[in-house]
Coordinates of C-alpha atoms in Angstrom, one line a residue:
L1402 CA 8.3 17.4 0.0
R1403 CA 6.2 18.9 -2.8
G1404 CA 3.6 21.4 -2.1
A1405 CA 0.1 20.0 -2.1
G1406 CA -2.2 21.0 -5.0
A1407 CA -5.8 22.0 -4.9
A1408 CA -8.4 19.3 -4.4
A1409 CA -10.3 17.9 -7.3
T1410 CA -14.1 18.0 -7.4
A1411 CA -15.3 14.7 -6.0
T1412 CA -18.5 12.7 -5.9
I1413 CA -19.1 14.2 -2.5
S1414 CA -19.8 17.8 -3.3
L1415 CA -17.8 19.4 -0.5
P1416 CA -14.6 21.4 -0.5
L1417 CA -11.4 19.4 0.6
T1418 CA -11.5 20.6 4.2
A1419 CA -15.0 19.5 4.7
Q1420 CA -14.2 16.2 2.9
A1421 CA -11.3 15.6 5.3
A1422 CA -13.5 16.3 8.3
A1423 CA -16.2 14.0 7.1
A1424 CA -13.9 11.2 5.9
A1425 CA -14.8 8.8 8.7
S1426 CA -18.5 9.1 8.1
E1427 CA -18.8 9.6 4.3
L1428 CA -17.7 7.6 1.3
Y1429 CA -15.3 9.2 -1.2
S1430 CA -15.6 8.0 -4.8
P1431 CA -14.0 9.7 -7.9
A1432 CA -16.5 11.2 -10.4
P1433 CA -17.8 8.8 -13.0
G1434 CA -15.6 8.7 -16.0
S1435 CA -12.8 10.7 -14.3
L1436 CA -10.4 7.8 -14.5
K1437 CA -11.1 6.6 -18.0
G1438 CA -7.8 5.7 -19.7
T1439 CA -6.1 5.2 -16.3
T1440 CA -4.5 1.9 -15.4
V1441 CA -4.3 1.2 -11.6
M1442 CA -2.5 -1.8 -10.2
I1443 CA -3.4 -2.8 -6.7
T1444 CA -1.6 -5.4 -4.6
G1445 CA -4.0 -7.4 -2.4
A1446 CA -6.9 -6.3 -4.5
N1447 CA -8.7 -9.6 -3.9
T1448 CA -9.9 -8.7 -0.4
G1449 CA -10.6 -6.0 2.1
L1450 CA -9.4 -2.5 1.4
G1451 CA -7.8 -3.5 -1.9
L1452 CA -11.0 -5.0 -3.3
E1453 CA -13.1 -2.0 -2.2
S1454 CA -10.6 0.4 -3.8
A1455 CA -10.6 -1.6 -7.0
K1456 CA -14.4 -1.5 -7.2
R1457 CA -14.7 2.2 -6.7
L1458 CA -11.8 3.1 -9.0
A1459 CA -13.2 0.9 -11.7
S1460 CA -16.5 2.6 -11.3
A1461 CA -14.8 5.9 -12.2
G1462 CA -13.6 4.3 -15.4
A1463 CA -10.2 2.9 -14.4
K1464 CA -8.7 -0.3 -15.7
I1465 CA -7.7 -2.3 -12.6
V1466 CA -4.9 -4.8 -12.5
V1467 CA -5.6 -7.1 -9.6
A1468 CA -2.3 -8.4 -8.1
A1469 CA -3.0 -11.3 -5.8
R1470 CA -1.0 -14.2 -4.3
S1471 CA -2.5 -16.7 -6.7
Q1472 CA -4.1 -16.4 -10.1
A1473 CA -7.2 -18.1 -8.8
K1474 CA -7.6 -15.4 -6.1
A1475 CA -7.0 -12.7 -8.7
D1476 CA -9.6 -14.2 -11.1
V1477 CA -12.3 -14.3 -8.4
A1478 CA -11.7 -10.7 -7.6
V1479 CA -11.8 -9.7 -11.3
A1480 CA -15.2 -11.3 -11.6
E1481 CA -16.5 -9.5 -8.5
I1482 CA -15.2 -6.1 -9.7
M1483 CA -16.8 -6.6 -13.1
A1484 CA -20.1 -7.7 -11.4
F1485 CA -20.0 -4.4 -9.4
T1486 CA -19.5 -2.0 -12.3
N1487 CA -19.2 -2.0 -16.1
A1488 CA -17.7 1.5 -16.2
G1489 CA -14.1 0.2 -16.1
S1490 CA -12.4 -3.1 -16.6
A1491 CA -10.2 -5.5 -14.6
V1492 CA -7.6 -8.1 -15.2
G1493 CA -5.7 -10.3 -12.8
V1494 CA -2.1 -11.3 -12.3
E1495 CA -0.3 -13.5 -9.8
V1496 CA 2.5 -12.1 -7.6
D1497 CA 3.6 -13.4 -4.2
L1498 CA 5.2 -10.6 -2.2
A1499 CA 6.6 -13.2 0.2
N1500 CA 8.7 -14.6 -2.7
L1501 CA 11.1 -12.3 -4.4
A1502 CA 11.4 -14.7 -7.4
S1503 CA 7.7 -14.2 -8.0
V1504 CA 8.0 -10.4 -7.7
K1505 CA 11.0 -10.2 -10.1
S1506 CA 9.3 -12.5 -12.7
L1507 CA 6.1 -10.4 -12.6
P1508 CA 6.8 -8.4 -15.8
G1509 CA 6.5 -11.5 -18.0
R1510 CA 3.1 -12.3 -16.5
L1511 CA 2.0 -8.6 -16.5
E1512 CA 2.6 -8.1 -20.3
A1513 CA 0.2 -11.0 -20.9
V1514 CA -2.6 -9.0 -19.4
I1515 CA -1.8 -5.4 -20.2
G1516 CA 0.1 -5.9 -23.5
S1517 CA 3.6 -5.3 -24.6
G1518 CA 4.5 -1.7 -24.0
G1519 CA 1.6 -1.3 -21.6
A1520 CA 1.7 1.3 -18.9
I1521 CA 0.7 1.6 -15.3
D1522 CA -0.5 5.0 -14.2
V1523 CA -1.0 4.2 -10.5
L1524 CA 0.5 1.6 -8.3
L1525 CA -1.4 1.1 -5.0
N1526 CA 0.8 -0.9 -2.7
N1527 CA -2.0 -2.1 -0.4
A1528 CA -1.3 -5.7 0.5
G1529 CA 0.2 -6.6 3.9
V1530 CA 0.0 -8.6 7.1
M1531 CA -0.5 -7.4 10.6
A1532 CA 0.6 -8.5 14.0
V1533 CA 1.3 -12.2 13.2
P1534 CA 1.6 -13.7 16.6
E1535 CA 4.6 -15.9 15.9
R1536 CA 7.8 -15.4 13.9
L1537 CA 7.4 -16.7 10.4
L1538 CA 9.6 -16.4 7.4
T1539 CA 9.2 -15.5 3.7
A1540 CA 10.5 -17.8 1.0
D1541 CA 13.7 -15.8 1.1
G1542 CA 14.2 -16.1 4.8
F1543 CA 13.0 -12.6 5.9
E1544 CA 10.6 -12.1 8.8
K1545 CA 7.3 -12.2 7.2
T1546 CA 5.7 -9.0 8.3
V1547 CA 8.6 -6.8 7.1
G1548 CA 9.3 -9.1 4.2
I1549 CA 5.8 -8.7 2.7
N1550 CA 4.9 -5.1 3.9
H1551 CA 8.2 -3.5 2.9
L1552 CA 10.7 -5.6 1.1
G1553 CA 8.2 -7.3 -1.3
H1554 CA 6.8 -3.9 -2.3
F1555 CA 10.3 -2.4 -2.6
A1556 CA 11.2 -5.2 -5.1
L1557 CA 7.8 -4.7 -6.8
V1558 CA 8.5 -1.0 -7.5
A1559 CA 11.9 -2.0 -9.0
A1560 CA 10.2 -4.4 -11.3
L1561 CA 7.4 -2.1 -12.3
L1562 CA 9.2 1.2 -12.7
P1563 CA 9.5 0.8 -16.5
Y1564 CA 5.7 0.4 -16.8
L1565 CA 5.1 3.4 -14.5
E1566 CA 7.5 5.6 -16.6
R1567 CA 5.4 4.8 -19.7
S1568 CA 2.5 6.6 -18.3
K1569 CA 1.7 9.5 -20.7
S1570 CA 0.5 11.9 -17.9
G1571 CA 2.8 10.9 -15.1
F1572 CA 2.4 8.2 -12.4
R1573 CA 1.8 7.9 -8.8
I1574 CA 2.8 5.3 -6.2
V1575 CA 0.6 5.0 -3.2
N1576 CA 2.1 3.1 -0.2
V1577 CA -0.4 2.1 2.5
S1578 CA 1.3 2.6 5.9
S1579 CA -0.4 2.9 9.3
D1580 CA -0.3 5.0 12.4
A1581 CA 1.4 2.0 13.9
H1582 CA 4.6 3.7 12.6
R1583 CA 4.3 5.7 15.8
F1584 CA 5.2 2.6 17.8
V1585 CA 8.7 3.0 16.5
D1586 CA 11.2 5.5 17.9
R1587 CA 14.5 6.3 16.4
K1588 CA 16.4 3.8 18.6
A1589 CA 14.1 1.0 17.5
M1590 CA 14.4 1.9 13.8
V1591 CA 18.2 2.1 14.0
Q1592 CA 18.2 -1.3 15.7
A1593 CA 16.0 -2.7 12.9
L1594 CA 18.4 -1.3 10.3
E1595 CA 21.4 -2.7 12.1
T1596 CA 19.8 -6.2 12.2
S1597 CA 18.8 -6.3 8.6
L1598 CA 15.2 -5.6 9.5
D1599 CA 15.1 -8.7 11.6
P1600 CA 15.3 -7.7 15.3
P1601 CA 16.1 -10.7 17.4
D1602 CA 13.3 -10.1 19.9
Y1603 CA 10.0 -10.9 18.3
A1604 CA 8.0 -9.4 21.1
A1605 CA 4.4 -8.1 21.7
G1606 CA 2.7 -10.6 19.4
G1607 CA 4.3 -9.2 16.2
W1608 CA 3.3 -5.6 16.8
G1609 CA 6.9 -4.5 16.9
A1610 CA 7.7 -6.0 13.5
Y1611 CA 4.4 -4.4 12.2
G1612 CA 5.4 -1.0 13.5
V1613 CA 8.9 -1.3 11.8
S1614 CA 7.3 -2.3 8.5
K1615 CA 4.9 0.6 8.6
A1616 CA 7.7 3.1 9.5
A1617 CA 9.6 1.6 6.6
N1618 CA 6.7 2.3 4.2
I1619 CA 6.9 6.0 5.1
L1620 CA 10.7 6.1 4.9
F1621 CA 10.6 4.4 1.6
T1622 CA 8.1 6.9 0.3
V1623 CA 10.3 9.8 1.5
E1624 CA 13.4 8.5 -0.3
L1625 CA 11.5 7.5 -3.4
E1626 CA 10.0 10.9 -3.7
R1627 CA 13.4 12.6 -3.2
R1628 CA 14.9 10.5 -6.0
L1629 CA 11.9 11.2 -8.4
L1630 CA 12.4 14.9 -7.8
E1631 CA 16.2 14.7 -8.2
K1632 CA 15.9 12.8 -11.5
G1633 CA 13.1 15.0 -12.8
V1634 CA 10.8 12.0 -13.3
A1635 CA 7.1 12.7 -14.0
G1636 CA 5.8 10.8 -11.0
S1637 CA 5.1 11.1 -7.2
A1638 CA 5.0 8.8 -4.2
V1639 CA 2.6 9.3 -1.3
T1640 CA 1.7 7.2 1.8
L1641 CA -1.2 7.0 4.2
H1642 CA -2.9 5.6 7.3
P1643 CA -6.3 4.1 6.3
G1644 CA -7.6 4.0 9.8
V1645 CA -8.4 0.9 11.8
V1646 CA -10.5 -1.1 9.4
Q1647 CA -13.0 -3.9 9.9
T1648 CA -11.4 -6.2 7.3
D1649 CA -9.6 -9.4 8.4
L1650 CA -8.0 -7.4 11.2
G1651 CA -8.6 -9.9 13.9
R1652 CA -6.9 -12.5 11.7
Y1653 CA -3.7 -10.5 11.3
I1654 CA -4.6 -9.1 7.9
I1655 CA -4.7 -5.6 6.5
G1656 CA -5.1 -6.7 2.9
G1657 CA -4.2 -9.4 0.4
V1658 CA -2.6 -12.2 2.4
A1659 CA -5.1 -14.7 3.9
A1660 CA -4.5 -15.8 7.5
E1661 CA -4.7 -19.5 6.4
D1662 CA -1.8 -18.9 4.1
L1663 CA 0.2 -17.9 7.2
H1664 CA -1.2 -20.7 9.4
P1665 CA -2.2 -23.6 7.1
T1666 CA -3.6 -25.8 9.9
D1667 CA -4.6 -23.3 12.5
V1668 CA -5.5 -19.6 12.8
P1669 CA -5.1 -18.7 16.5
P1670 CA -6.6 -15.5 17.9
P1671 CA -4.3 -12.7 19.1
T1672 CA -2.9 -13.2 22.6
G1673 CA -1.3 -11.1 25.2
V1674 CA -0.6 -7.5 24.2
G1675 CA -2.1 -8.2 20.8
A1676 CA -5.4 -9.4 22.3
F1677 CA -5.5 -6.4 24.7
L1678 CA -4.9 -3.9 21.9
K1679 CA -7.5 -5.5 19.7
E1680 CA -10.2 -5.6 22.4
N1681 CA -9.5 -2.2 24.0
V1682 CA -8.2 -0.1 21.1
L1683 CA -8.9 -1.6 17.7
D1684 CA -12.4 -2.9 18.1
R1685 CA -13.5 0.5 19.6
A1686 CA -12.1 2.5 16.7
I1687 CA -12.9 0.3 13.7
L1688 CA -14.1 1.7 10.4
T1689 CA -16.0 -0.4 7.9
V1690 CA -14.0 -1.4 4.8
D1691 CA -15.8 1.0 2.5
K1692 CA -15.0 4.0 4.8
G1693 CA -11.5 2.7 5.5
A1694 CA -10.7 2.7 1.8
N1695 CA -11.5 6.4 1.4
T1696 CA -8.0 7.9 1.7
Q1697 CA -6.2 5.4 -0.6
I1698 CA -8.9 5.8 -3.3
Y1699 CA -8.6 9.6 -2.9
L1700 CA -4.9 9.5 -3.4
A1701 CA -5.0 6.9 -6.2
A1702 CA -7.4 9.2 -8.1
A1703 CA -5.0 12.2 -7.4
A1704 CA -8.0 14.1 -6.0
D1705 CA -5.6 16.1 -3.8
T1706 CA -4.0 17.6 -6.9
N1707 CA -6.8 18.0 -9.4
G1708 CA -5.8 14.8 -11.0
D1709 CA -2.1 15.7 -11.5
R1710 CA -0.3 12.5 -10.4
T1711 CA 3.1 14.2 -10.5
K1712 CA 2.5 16.7 -7.7
A1713 CA 2.3 16.7 -3.9
G1714 CA 4.6 13.7 -3.3
G1715 CA 6.4 12.7 -0.2
L1716 CA 3.3 13.4 2.1
F1717 CA 1.6 11.2 4.7
Y1718 CA -2.2 11.3 4.7
D1719 CA -5.0 10.4 7.2
K1720 CA -8.7 11.1 6.5
M1721 CA -7.9 12.5 3.1
R1722 CA -5.6 15.2 4.4
A1723 CA -1.8 15.5 4.8
V1724 CA -0.7 15.1 8.4
K1725 CA 2.8 14.9 10.0
P1726 CA 4.3 11.5 10.6
T1727 CA 6.9 11.0 13.4
D1728 CA 10.3 12.6 13.0
T1729 CA 11.8 9.1 12.8
S1730 CA 9.6 8.0 9.9
A1731 CA 10.3 11.2 8.0
D1732 CA 14.1 11.2 8.7
P1733 CA 15.9 11.5 5.3
E1734 CA 19.1 9.9 6.7
L1735 CA 17.2 6.9 7.9
A1736 CA 15.3 6.8 4.6
Q1737 CA 18.5 6.6 2.6
R1738 CA 19.9 3.9 5.0
L1739 CA 16.7 1.9 4.5
W1740 CA 16.9 2.2 0.7
R1741 CA 20.5 0.9 0.6
L1742 CA 19.7 -2.0 3.0
S1743 CA 16.6 -2.9 1.0
E1744 CA 18.6 -3.1 -2.2
E1745 CA 21.1 -5.3 -0.5
L1746 CA 18.5 -7.6 1.0
T1747 CA 16.3 -8.0 -2.1
G1748 CA 19.0 -7.7 -4.8
A1749 CA 16.5 -5.3 -6.5
K1750 CA 17.6 -1.9 -7.8
I1751 CA 15.1 0.8 -8.4
A1752 CA 16.5 2.7 -11.4
L1753 CA 16.4 6.2 -9.9

């Protein structure tokens, strides 16, 4: 892991330690103009945390690339971002993380909106689904929670690495994980790896699959950062827990994928363990979307390193400060196993 750098001066005029302590009650926004010349691509930027992040990063001068499941959804989000601020700019592009053909063909569509030879400075992998109460599959036959939350984003990084490497001042990849990674012990993660991330028992209303996907986000970050360092690439990868956020949470969403896309004719409420967790844990600890977006905005702006996107990689953040994930989710051997399996399952190779 890289050593964390000093905090950048933020809109909230507090030192980093005070910002971290106040993260649940204050809003973090990068200073106006601080992200001018920075291109930030956000998956699931058409709703929830992704849309809130897009608005505040654009307000600091960033150019936002809204990556949504359909062009229509992306276009609506672009209009909303531009109505919110004229400090930055926004464009939209279609990518379906539940369809590897869509992910792998993204570069052709991306060049149409950022230009040939265009660069991405920050990739915020925000989109995902949560606790889907029945076992559903992606277009490629993967369990949908793991398929979207991890495998789709793995293939996306493979497709976008050339654009990231064009960044003149170094790039950063921000992977949105969750404290739900703590549901997964080493035995469960090994079982997931041994069953191609498709454990046969789809139990507890999808929470098991969600926990595996969030542990995978951290393990992916760990191995990605190791490879960036080994190759001497000017970039970093970080991951985070946004908190329990009042977005479409009760409808199995944490960003970017509408519940009706998963259940075209019916959107049932959580049942069993999922209902108990929602009513007794989640609903009592919920943050509003604007507060829940703090940490990923903070990391996308590289406020932890005075704007240097190449430093402080491999870390897991909560409330805008680095914290320790589980030993399982930080295990380098499991991280390498996950990387190899992800390459095999997706057919995507990240050139590192």
